[in-house]
Short mmCIF file of C-alpha atoms in Angstrom, two decimals:
data_model
loop_
_atom_site.label_atom_id
_atom_site.label_comp_id
_atom_site.label_asym_id
_atom_site.label_seq_id
_atom_site.Cartn_x
_atom_site.Cartn_y
_atom_site.Cartn_z
CA MET A 1 184.08 148.19 96.64
CA PRO A 2 183.27 148.14 100.37
CA ARG A 3 185.47 145.96 102.57
CA TYR A 4 182.68 143.65 103.71
CA ILE A 5 181.60 142.45 100.25
CA ARG A 6 184.90 141.37 98.71
CA PRO A 7 185.26 137.87 97.31
CA GLU A 8 186.96 135.63 99.85
CA GLN A 9 188.25 132.07 99.89
CA PRO A 10 187.16 129.68 98.39
CA PHE A 11 185.73 132.06 95.77
CA THR A 12 189.10 133.49 94.75
CA LEU A 13 192.04 131.72 93.18
CA ASP A 14 195.66 132.37 94.15
CA GLY A 15 197.48 134.26 91.42
CA VAL A 16 194.46 134.27 89.09
CA THR A 17 192.68 137.40 87.96
CA MET A 18 189.12 136.81 86.84
CA THR A 19 188.11 138.49 83.59
CA ARG A 20 185.34 141.00 84.28
CA HIS A 21 182.24 141.50 82.20
CA PRO A 22 181.69 144.89 80.51
CA GLU A 23 180.16 147.63 82.65
CA ARG A 24 177.16 147.88 80.31
CA ALA A 25 176.16 144.40 81.48
CA VAL A 26 174.87 146.11 84.64
CA ARG A 27 172.37 148.09 82.54
CA VAL A 28 171.18 144.95 80.76
CA ASN A 29 170.65 143.17 84.09
CA ARG A 30 168.75 146.16 85.44
CA ILE A 31 166.46 146.11 82.39
CA ALA A 32 165.90 142.37 82.86
CA ALA A 33 165.10 142.96 86.54
CA ALA A 34 162.64 145.72 85.63
CA LEU A 35 160.89 143.44 83.15
CA SER A 36 160.64 140.62 85.69
CA VAL A 37 159.27 143.01 88.34
CA LEU A 38 156.77 144.30 85.76
CA GLY A 39 155.65 140.71 85.13
CA VAL A 40 155.30 140.06 88.86
CA THR A 41 153.38 143.32 89.25
CA THR A 42 150.97 142.39 86.45
CA LEU A 43 150.40 138.94 87.92
CA LEU A 44 149.88 140.31 91.43
CA GLY A 45 147.56 143.03 90.09
CA ALA A 46 145.34 140.52 88.34
CA LEU A 47 145.35 138.21 91.36
CA THR A 48 144.60 141.08 93.76
CA ALA A 49 141.76 142.37 91.60
CA LEU A 50 140.24 138.88 91.41
CA ILE A 51 140.55 138.20 95.14
CA THR A 52 139.30 141.63 96.27
CA THR A 53 136.38 141.47 93.86
CA THR A 54 135.43 138.02 95.11
CA ILE A 55 135.72 139.07 98.77
CA HIS A 56 133.68 142.20 98.14
CA LEU A 57 130.92 140.30 96.33
CA VAL A 58 130.78 137.61 99.04
CA LEU A 59 130.74 140.04 101.96
CA THR A 60 128.39 142.70 100.61
CA ARG A 61 126.24 140.59 98.29
CA THR A 62 125.86 143.67 96.14
CA ARG A 63 126.96 144.55 92.67
CA ASP A 64 127.43 148.25 93.30
CA TRP A 65 130.73 149.03 91.55
CA HIS A 66 131.22 152.34 93.36
CA GLU A 67 131.59 150.47 96.65
CA LEU A 68 133.94 148.02 94.96
CA LEU A 69 136.25 150.86 93.89
CA ASP A 70 136.47 152.03 97.52
CA TRP A 71 137.33 148.45 98.49
CA TRP A 72 140.10 148.24 95.88
CA HIS A 73 141.95 151.38 96.96
CA PRO A 74 144.00 149.92 99.88
CA ALA A 75 144.74 146.69 98.02
CA MET A 76 145.98 148.49 94.91
CA THR A 77 148.13 150.88 96.96
CA SER A 78 149.91 148.01 98.69
CA LEU A 79 150.25 146.26 95.35
CA ALA A 80 152.04 149.30 93.90
CA LEU A 81 154.45 149.66 96.84
CA PHE A 82 155.65 146.05 96.92
CA PRO A 83 157.09 145.92 93.37
CA MET A 84 158.68 149.36 93.79
CA ALA A 85 160.50 148.18 96.92
CA LEU A 86 161.48 144.92 95.21
CA TYR A 87 162.92 146.73 92.20
CA ALA A 88 164.78 149.28 94.36
CA TRP A 89 166.43 146.40 96.23
CA ARG A 90 167.30 144.59 92.96
CA PHE A 91 168.53 147.80 91.30
CA ASN A 92 171.24 148.38 93.91
CA ARG A 93 172.15 144.72 94.28
CA ILE A 94 172.83 144.31 90.54
CA LYS A 95 175.72 146.80 90.55
CA VAL A 96 177.36 145.14 93.56
CA ALA A 97 176.84 141.63 92.15
CA TRP A 98 178.66 142.67 88.96
CA HIS A 99 181.93 142.74 90.96
CA PHE A 100 181.54 139.04 91.80
CA ARG A 101 181.05 137.80 88.24
CA GLY A 102 184.02 136.67 86.24
CA TYR A 103 185.70 133.87 84.34
CA HIS A 104 189.23 132.60 83.76
CA LEU A 105 190.64 130.21 81.18
CA GLY A 106 193.15 128.10 83.12
CA ALA A 107 195.60 125.52 81.82
CA GLU A 108 193.19 122.59 82.20
CA GLU A 109 189.95 124.15 83.46
CA LEU A 110 187.56 127.02 82.97
CA TYR A 111 186.70 128.90 86.18
CA LEU A 112 183.35 130.70 86.50
CA ARG A 113 182.45 132.86 89.49
CA THR A 114 178.96 134.26 90.14
CA GLY A 115 176.71 135.36 92.98
CA LEU A 116 176.44 137.97 95.66
CA LEU A 117 174.26 136.40 98.31
CA THR A 118 174.75 132.82 97.13
CA ARG A 119 178.29 132.68 95.80
CA LYS A 120 179.38 130.01 93.36
CA LEU A 121 182.75 129.06 91.88
CA THR A 122 182.44 126.50 89.09
CA VAL A 123 185.39 124.62 87.63
CA LEU A 124 184.79 123.02 84.23
CA ALA A 125 187.41 120.63 82.84
CA TYR A 126 188.01 121.21 79.14
CA ALA A 127 187.94 117.45 78.51
CA ARG A 128 184.31 117.32 79.72
CA ILE A 129 182.97 120.10 77.49
CA GLN A 130 180.51 118.75 74.89
CA GLU A 131 179.03 121.87 73.32
CA VAL A 132 179.74 125.61 73.28
CA LYS A 133 177.09 128.05 72.00
CA VAL A 134 176.91 131.82 71.64
CA ILE A 135 173.45 133.26 72.28
CA THR A 136 172.21 136.86 72.12
CA GLY A 137 168.79 138.08 73.12
CA PRO A 138 167.11 141.29 71.93
CA ILE A 139 168.25 143.40 74.90
CA GLN A 140 171.77 141.96 74.66
CA ARG A 141 171.90 142.80 70.94
CA ARG A 142 170.84 146.38 71.71
CA TYR A 143 173.75 146.75 74.16
CA GLU A 144 176.19 144.65 72.08
CA LEU A 145 176.51 141.73 74.51
CA ALA A 146 176.33 137.95 74.18
CA THR A 147 176.17 134.82 76.33
CA VAL A 148 178.48 131.83 75.92
CA THR A 149 176.76 128.60 77.04
CA ILE A 150 178.99 125.64 77.87
CA SER A 151 177.32 122.21 78.03
CA THR A 152 178.76 119.15 79.76
CA ALA A 153 177.28 115.80 80.71
CA ALA A 154 176.54 117.22 84.16
CA GLY A 155 174.58 120.21 82.85
CA SER A 156 175.35 123.60 81.43
CA ASP A 157 176.92 126.83 82.63
CA ALA A 158 177.17 130.22 81.00
CA ILE A 159 179.43 133.20 80.72
CA THR A 160 176.83 135.93 80.44
CA ASP A 161 177.04 139.45 79.06
CA VAL A 162 180.39 139.55 77.26
CA ASP A 163 181.28 141.42 74.07
CA PRO A 164 180.20 139.53 70.91
CA GLN A 165 183.79 139.42 69.64
CA THR A 166 184.97 138.05 72.99
CA ALA A 167 182.12 135.52 72.90
CA GLN A 168 183.20 134.30 69.46
CA ARG A 169 186.85 134.03 70.59
CA LEU A 170 185.77 132.19 73.76
CA ARG A 171 183.64 129.79 71.74
CA ASP A 172 186.49 129.04 69.34
CA ARG A 173 189.09 128.72 72.12
CA LEU A 174 186.91 126.50 74.33
CA THR A 175 186.05 124.28 71.36
CA GLU A 176 189.73 123.97 70.48
CA LEU A 177 190.73 123.20 74.09
CA ALA A 178 187.93 120.64 74.41
CA ARG A 179 189.04 118.94 71.19
CA GLU A 180 192.68 118.81 72.33
CA ARG A 181 191.90 117.39 75.75
CA ARG A 182 189.05 115.07 74.81
CA LEU A 183 189.46 111.66 76.38
CA PRO A 184 189.93 108.73 73.95
CA VAL A 185 186.81 106.66 73.52
#
């Protein structure tokens, strides 16, 4: 990993090694990015076609569709280049961001680290955990991955893209730790 993108304080913990997610999680995130870029492309394509058609009809006051196709050419070309550039940027960033994701089960807290551009270190006290769920989507099932969602009164956080067996063990361990450390009511 290049020197300038290493995790630094306060996003590292002294003497603690964060558990990394499997390498195949990068592929799943790239597929998710491709699907989101495809959705953006479809939305922009429909919006561009509507706007250019409206502008053409207002300016020319004609319904000659051959002229409209000439009008569409520059708009559609720019529409195709934008999503390609967006996906190329996301594609490379996903691999680098994988190095910043991790989790650690501490003595009293769960530590979650995410982010490349906007870095985040979350500390969840076991006593505050209310619910732990294991969720798998269709792409995650294909690549044998799962997401562990941890809910507290303040919101929810997730350990994404871990092995299903690890997800089950995490769910059981977090539930056990939450039960042990639950505050008396």
